[in-house]
C-alpha positions as CSV (number, residue, x, y, z in Angstrom):
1,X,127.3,187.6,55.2
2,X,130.4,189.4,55.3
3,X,131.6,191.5,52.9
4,X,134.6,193.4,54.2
5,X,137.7,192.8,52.9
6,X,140.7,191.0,54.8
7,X,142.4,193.9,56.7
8,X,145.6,193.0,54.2
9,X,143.5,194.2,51.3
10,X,141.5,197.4,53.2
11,X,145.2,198.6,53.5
12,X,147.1,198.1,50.8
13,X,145.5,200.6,48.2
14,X,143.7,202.5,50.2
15,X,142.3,205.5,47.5
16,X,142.5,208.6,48.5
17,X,139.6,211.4,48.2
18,X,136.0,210.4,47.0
19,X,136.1,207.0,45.0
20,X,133.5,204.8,43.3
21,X,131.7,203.3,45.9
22,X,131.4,199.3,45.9
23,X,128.0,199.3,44.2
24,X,129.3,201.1,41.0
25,X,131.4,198.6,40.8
26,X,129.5,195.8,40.8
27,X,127.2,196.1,38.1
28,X,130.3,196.8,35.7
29,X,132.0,193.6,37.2
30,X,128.3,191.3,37.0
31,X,128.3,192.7,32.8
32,X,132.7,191.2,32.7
33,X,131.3,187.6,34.3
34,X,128.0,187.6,32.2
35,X,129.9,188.1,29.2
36,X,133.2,186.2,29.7
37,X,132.9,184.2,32.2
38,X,134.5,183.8,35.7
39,X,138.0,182.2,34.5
40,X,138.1,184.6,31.9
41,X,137.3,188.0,33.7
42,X,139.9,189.6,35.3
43,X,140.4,192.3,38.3
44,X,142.3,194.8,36.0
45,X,139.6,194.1,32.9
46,X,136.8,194.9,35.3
47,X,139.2,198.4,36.8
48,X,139.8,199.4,33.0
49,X,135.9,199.3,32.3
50,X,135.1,200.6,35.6
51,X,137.5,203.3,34.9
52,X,139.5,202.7,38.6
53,X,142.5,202.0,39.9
54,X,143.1,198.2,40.2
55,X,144.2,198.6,43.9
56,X,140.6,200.2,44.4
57,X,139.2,197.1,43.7
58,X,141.5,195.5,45.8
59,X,140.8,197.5,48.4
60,X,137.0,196.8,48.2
61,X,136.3,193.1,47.5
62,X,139.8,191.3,48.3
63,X,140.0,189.2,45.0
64,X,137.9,188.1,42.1
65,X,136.6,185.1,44.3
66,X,135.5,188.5,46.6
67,X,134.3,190.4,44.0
68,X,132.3,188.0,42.5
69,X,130.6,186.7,45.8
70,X,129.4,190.5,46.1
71,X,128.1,190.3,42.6
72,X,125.7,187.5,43.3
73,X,125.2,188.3,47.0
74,X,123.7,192.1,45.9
75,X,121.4,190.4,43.4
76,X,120.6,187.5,46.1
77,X,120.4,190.5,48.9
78,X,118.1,192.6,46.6
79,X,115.8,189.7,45.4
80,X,115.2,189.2,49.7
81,X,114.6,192.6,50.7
82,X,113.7,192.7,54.2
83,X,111.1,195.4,53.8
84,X,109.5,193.5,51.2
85,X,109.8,190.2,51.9
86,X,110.0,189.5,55.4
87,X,108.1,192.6,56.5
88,X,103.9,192.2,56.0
89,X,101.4,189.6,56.4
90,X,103.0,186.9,58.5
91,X,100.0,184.7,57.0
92,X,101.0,185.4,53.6
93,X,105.5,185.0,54.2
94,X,105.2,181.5,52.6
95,X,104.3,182.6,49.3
96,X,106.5,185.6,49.5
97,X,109.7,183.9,50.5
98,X,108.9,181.0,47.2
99,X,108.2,184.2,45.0
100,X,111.4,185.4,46.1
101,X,113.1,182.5,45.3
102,X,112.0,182.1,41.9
103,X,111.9,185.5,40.9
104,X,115.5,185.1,41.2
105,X,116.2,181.8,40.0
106,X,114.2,182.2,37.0
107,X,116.3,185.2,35.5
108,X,117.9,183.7,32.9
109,X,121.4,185.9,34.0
110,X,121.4,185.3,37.4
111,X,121.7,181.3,36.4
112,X,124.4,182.5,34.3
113,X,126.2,183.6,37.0
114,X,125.1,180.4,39.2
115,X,126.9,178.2,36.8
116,X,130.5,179.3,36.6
117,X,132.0,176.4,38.3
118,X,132.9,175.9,42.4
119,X,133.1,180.0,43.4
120,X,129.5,180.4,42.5
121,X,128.3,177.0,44.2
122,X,130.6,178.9,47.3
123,X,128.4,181.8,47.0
124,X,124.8,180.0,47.0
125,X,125.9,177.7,50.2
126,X,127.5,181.0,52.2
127,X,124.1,182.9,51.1
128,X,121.7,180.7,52.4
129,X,123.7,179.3,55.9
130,X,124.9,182.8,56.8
131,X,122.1,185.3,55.3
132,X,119.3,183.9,54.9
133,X,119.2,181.9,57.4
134,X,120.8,184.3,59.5
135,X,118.0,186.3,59.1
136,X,115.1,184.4,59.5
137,X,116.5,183.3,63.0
138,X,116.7,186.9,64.0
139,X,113.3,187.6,61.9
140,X,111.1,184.8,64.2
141,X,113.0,185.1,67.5
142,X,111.8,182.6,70.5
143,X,113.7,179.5,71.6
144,X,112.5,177.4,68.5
145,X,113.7,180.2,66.1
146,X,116.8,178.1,64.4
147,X,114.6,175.0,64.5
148,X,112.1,176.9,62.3
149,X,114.5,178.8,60.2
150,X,116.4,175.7,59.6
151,X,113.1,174.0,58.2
152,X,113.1,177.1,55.8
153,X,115.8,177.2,54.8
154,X,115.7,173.4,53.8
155,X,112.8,173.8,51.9
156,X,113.9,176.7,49.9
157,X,117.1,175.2,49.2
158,X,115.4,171.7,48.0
159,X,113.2,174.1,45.6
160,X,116.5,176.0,44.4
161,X,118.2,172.2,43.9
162,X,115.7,170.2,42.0
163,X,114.2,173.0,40.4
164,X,117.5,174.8,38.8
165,X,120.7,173.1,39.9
166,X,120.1,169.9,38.9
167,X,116.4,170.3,37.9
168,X,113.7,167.3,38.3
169,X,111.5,167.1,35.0
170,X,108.3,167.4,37.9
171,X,109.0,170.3,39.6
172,X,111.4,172.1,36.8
173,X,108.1,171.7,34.5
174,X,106.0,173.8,37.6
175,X,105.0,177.4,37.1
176,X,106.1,179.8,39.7
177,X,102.7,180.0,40.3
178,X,102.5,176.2,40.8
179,X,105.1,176.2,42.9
180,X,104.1,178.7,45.1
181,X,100.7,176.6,45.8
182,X,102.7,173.0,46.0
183,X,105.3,174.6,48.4
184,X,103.4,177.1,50.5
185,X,101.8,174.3,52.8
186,X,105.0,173.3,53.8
187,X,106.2,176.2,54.3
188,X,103.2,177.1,56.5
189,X,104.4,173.9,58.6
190,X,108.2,175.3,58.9
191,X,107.2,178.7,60.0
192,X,104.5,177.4,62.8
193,X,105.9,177.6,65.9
194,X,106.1,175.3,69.3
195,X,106.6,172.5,66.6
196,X,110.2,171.6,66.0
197,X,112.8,169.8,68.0
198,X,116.3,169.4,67.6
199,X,117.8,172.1,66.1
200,X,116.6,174.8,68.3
201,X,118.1,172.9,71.2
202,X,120.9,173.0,72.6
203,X,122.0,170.9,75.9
């Protein structure tokens, strides 16, 4: 994930002295979408409750397609701490990575957000291909690292697909709980390693 702005934006605006950091923004900004919507929620709207200079939040996300990509990508980011989630038990990083997943997915405002149209479905794809699985590579090392991260990855994106993006009545009507126990065998599988072929390979 990259968050920095294009070098256009770092420099045109550029505020002077101590400003609001990127993080007080972004709460104030994830309220504007919650509550109008993306196509509705503006860059000055979110400055005038944020009580900034529009060119500081230029100069911080780019545009609203930025800002908004950092609005989901800190609750994503935060919901996948690596202390938490990848650090610990490597028996029991199945069930933490699916209890990551839908501790996420099943706040009701974070689907919100998830459902405002083609920047948000931008968002989810850049999040898992870049971060996550990013990540996880880095996270199991080895030659077979992308091969297993990949597997992951696939997994946790089928869950996020069938269960709240276009939701299957089976597994939509699953607890967490449930789905953690269906899903953690296979997960077990992906993580294993000297097992995968393909995409760790290269010629």
């Amino acid at each position: 994930m990259n968050n920095a702005a294009p070098a256009s934006a770092r420099t045109r605006g550029r505020p002077r002295g101590n400003p609001p950091t990127r993080e007080s923004i972004v709460p104030v900004a994830r309220a504007l979408f919650l509550e109008r919507g993306y196509r509705a929620t503006t860059l000055r709207a979110v400055a005038g409750a944020a009580g900034v200079d529009p060119a500081l939040i230029a100069y911080h996300f780019g545009s609203k397609k930025g800002l908004f990509a950092d609005v989901m990508q800190f609750q994503c980011a935060n919901a996948l701490a690596v202390e938490e989630v990848l650090g610990g038990d490597p028996a029991t990083l199945p069930g933490r990575l699916i209890d990551a997943v839908t501790d996420l997915w099943e706040d009701a405002d974070f689907r919100r957000l998830t459902a405002q149209g083609d920047e948000a479905a931008d968002v989810i794809r850049e999040y898992l291909e870049l971060e996550l699985l990013a990540r996880l590579v880095e996270f199991l090392g080895g030659r077979d690292a992308t091969a297993r991260a990949t597997a992951v990855v696939t997994i946790l994106g089928g869950l996020i697909y069938t269960r709240y993006l276009n939701p299957l009545a089976t597994p939509a009507a699953l607890t967490p709980a449930e789905t953690r126990a269906v899903l953690t065998p296979a997960l077990r599988a992906a993580l294993a390693p000297g097992r995968h072929t393909g995409a760790g390979r290269r010629p």
